[in-house]
Coordinates of C-alpha atoms in Angstrom, one line a residue:
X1 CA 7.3 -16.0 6.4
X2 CA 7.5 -16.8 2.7
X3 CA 10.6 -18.6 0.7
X4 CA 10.7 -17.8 -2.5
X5 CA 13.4 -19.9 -5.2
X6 CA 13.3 -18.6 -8.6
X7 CA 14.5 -21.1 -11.4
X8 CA 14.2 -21.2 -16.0
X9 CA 16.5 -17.9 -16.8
X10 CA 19.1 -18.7 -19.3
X11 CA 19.6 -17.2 -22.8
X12 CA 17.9 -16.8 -25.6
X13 CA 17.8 -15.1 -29.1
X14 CA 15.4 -12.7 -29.9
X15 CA 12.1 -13.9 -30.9
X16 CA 12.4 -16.2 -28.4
X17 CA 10.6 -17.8 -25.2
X18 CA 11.3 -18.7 -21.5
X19 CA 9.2 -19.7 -18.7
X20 CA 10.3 -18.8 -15.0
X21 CA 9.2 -20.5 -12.0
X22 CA 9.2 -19.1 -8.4
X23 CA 8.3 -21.9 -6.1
X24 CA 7.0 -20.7 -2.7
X25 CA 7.1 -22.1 1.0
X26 CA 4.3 -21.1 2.9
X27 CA 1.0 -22.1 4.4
X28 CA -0.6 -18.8 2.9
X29 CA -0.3 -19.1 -1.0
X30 CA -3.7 -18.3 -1.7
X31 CA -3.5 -15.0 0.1
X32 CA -0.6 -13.2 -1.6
X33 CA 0.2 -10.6 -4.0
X34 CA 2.8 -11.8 -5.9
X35 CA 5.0 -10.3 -8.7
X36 CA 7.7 -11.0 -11.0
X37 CA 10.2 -7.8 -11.0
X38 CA 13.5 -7.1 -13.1
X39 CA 16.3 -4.9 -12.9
X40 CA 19.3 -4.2 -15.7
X41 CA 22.3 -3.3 -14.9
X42 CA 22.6 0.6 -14.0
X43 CA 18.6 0.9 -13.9
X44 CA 15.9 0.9 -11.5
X45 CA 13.8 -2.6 -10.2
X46 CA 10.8 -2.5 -12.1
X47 CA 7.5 -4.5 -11.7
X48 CA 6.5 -6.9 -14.9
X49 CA 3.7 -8.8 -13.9
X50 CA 1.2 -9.3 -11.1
X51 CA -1.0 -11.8 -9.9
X52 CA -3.5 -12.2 -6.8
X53 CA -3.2 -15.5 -5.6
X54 CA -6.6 -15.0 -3.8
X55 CA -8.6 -14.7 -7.4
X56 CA -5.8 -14.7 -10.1
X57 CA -6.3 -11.3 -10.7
X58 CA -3.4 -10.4 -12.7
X59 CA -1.5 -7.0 -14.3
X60 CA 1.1 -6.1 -16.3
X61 CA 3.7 -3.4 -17.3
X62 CA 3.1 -1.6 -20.7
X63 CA 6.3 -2.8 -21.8
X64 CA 5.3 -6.4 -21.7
X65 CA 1.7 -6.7 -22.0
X66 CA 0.7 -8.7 -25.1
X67 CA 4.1 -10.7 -24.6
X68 CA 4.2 -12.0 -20.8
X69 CA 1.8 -14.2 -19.1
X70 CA 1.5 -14.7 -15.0
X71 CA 0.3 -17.4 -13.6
X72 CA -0.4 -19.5 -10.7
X73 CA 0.0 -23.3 -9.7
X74 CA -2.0 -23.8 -6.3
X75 CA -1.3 -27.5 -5.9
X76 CA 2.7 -26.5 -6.4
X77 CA 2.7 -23.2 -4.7
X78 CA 4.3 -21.9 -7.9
X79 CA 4.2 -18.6 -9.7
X80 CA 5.0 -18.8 -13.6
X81 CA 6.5 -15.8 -16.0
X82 CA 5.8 -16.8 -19.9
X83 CA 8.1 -14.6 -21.4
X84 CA 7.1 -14.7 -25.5
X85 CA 9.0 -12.7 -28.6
X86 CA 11.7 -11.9 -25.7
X87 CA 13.8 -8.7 -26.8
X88 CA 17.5 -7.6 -26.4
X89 CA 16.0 -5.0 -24.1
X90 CA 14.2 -7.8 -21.9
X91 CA 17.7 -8.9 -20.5
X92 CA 17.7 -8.4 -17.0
X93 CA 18.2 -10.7 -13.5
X94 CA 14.3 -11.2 -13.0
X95 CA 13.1 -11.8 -9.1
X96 CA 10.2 -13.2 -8.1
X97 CA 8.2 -11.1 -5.1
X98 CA 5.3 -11.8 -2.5
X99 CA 3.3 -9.9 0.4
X100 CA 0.2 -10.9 2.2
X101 CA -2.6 -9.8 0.5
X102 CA -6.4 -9.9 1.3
X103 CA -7.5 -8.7 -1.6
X104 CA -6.6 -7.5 -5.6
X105 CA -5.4 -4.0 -5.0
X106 CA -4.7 -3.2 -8.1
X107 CA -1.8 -3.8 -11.0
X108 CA -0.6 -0.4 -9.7
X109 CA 0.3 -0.8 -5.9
X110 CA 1.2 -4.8 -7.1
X111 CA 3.6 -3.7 -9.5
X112 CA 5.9 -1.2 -6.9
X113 CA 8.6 -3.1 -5.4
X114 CA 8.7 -1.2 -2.4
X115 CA 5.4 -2.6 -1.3
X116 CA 6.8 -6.4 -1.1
X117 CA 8.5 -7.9 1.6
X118 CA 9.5 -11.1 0.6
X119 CA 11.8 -11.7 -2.2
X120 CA 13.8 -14.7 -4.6
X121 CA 17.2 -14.7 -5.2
X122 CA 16.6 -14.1 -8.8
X123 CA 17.1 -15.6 -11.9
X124 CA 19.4 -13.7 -15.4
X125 CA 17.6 -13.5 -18.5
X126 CA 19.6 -12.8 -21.4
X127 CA 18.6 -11.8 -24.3
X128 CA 20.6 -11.7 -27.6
X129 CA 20.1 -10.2 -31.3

C-alpha cells in the first residue's frame, strides 16, 4: 500500500515556475514507478513525467520536455515536478501516481495512467496569460 499527498499547485503567470511535491508513505520507495499525470477540464488524464525510483530513470511527454524536471528525494520519500516557462495550456489539476516496479520499463508503459494503482489527491495548477 502506498499514500501518496500532493502539495505546491497554485497560480502563476506565464513564463513562470512551480515545484510540486508528492510525499509518499511506504516501506518500498525505491522500487516504484512513479509519475506525475494531469488532466484539464473536459480532456483525457495524461502522463507528464516519469521516474524509476529504483535507478532514477526518468521520461517525459513531448509537450513538456525541455521544460519539466522529475525527481526523487530518497531520505523524504518525495517525488518533485519542476514545472519551468509554465503555459496557459499547462493548467490542469496535476496528480501524483505510483506502482511497484522492479525495474525501468520504459517512459512509454510509465507514462499510461491505466498502469498505476496508487494515486494523490491532486494538486490545480493554473496558469494565466
Amino acid at each position: 500500500q502506498v499514500q501518496l499527498l500532493e502539495s505546491g499547485g497554485g497560480s502563476v503567470q506565464t513564463g513562470g515556475s512551480l515545484r510540486l511535491s508528492c510525499a509518499a508513505s511506504t516501506d518500498s520507495f525505491r522500487r516504484l514507478c512513479m509519475t506525475w499525470f494531469r488532466q484539464a477540464p473536459g480532456k483525457e488524464r495524461e502522463g507528464v513525467a516519469t521516474l524509476y525510483t529504483g535507478d532514477r530513470s526518468t521520461g517525459y511527454a513531448a509537450s513538456v520536455q525541455g521544460r519539466f524536471i522529475i525527481s526523487q528525494d530518497n531520505a523524504e520519500n518525495t517525488l518533485y515536478l519542476q514545472m519551468n516557462r509554465l503555459k496557459p495550456e499547462d493548467t490542469a489539476i496535476y496528480y501524483c501516481a505510483a506502482v511497484s516496479c522492479r525495474s525501468w520499463p520504459g517512459s512509454s508503459w510509465s507514462l499510461r495512467p491505466t498502469n498505476f494503482l496508487f494515486w494523490g489527491q491532486g494538486t490545480q495548477v493554473t496558469v494565466s496569460s
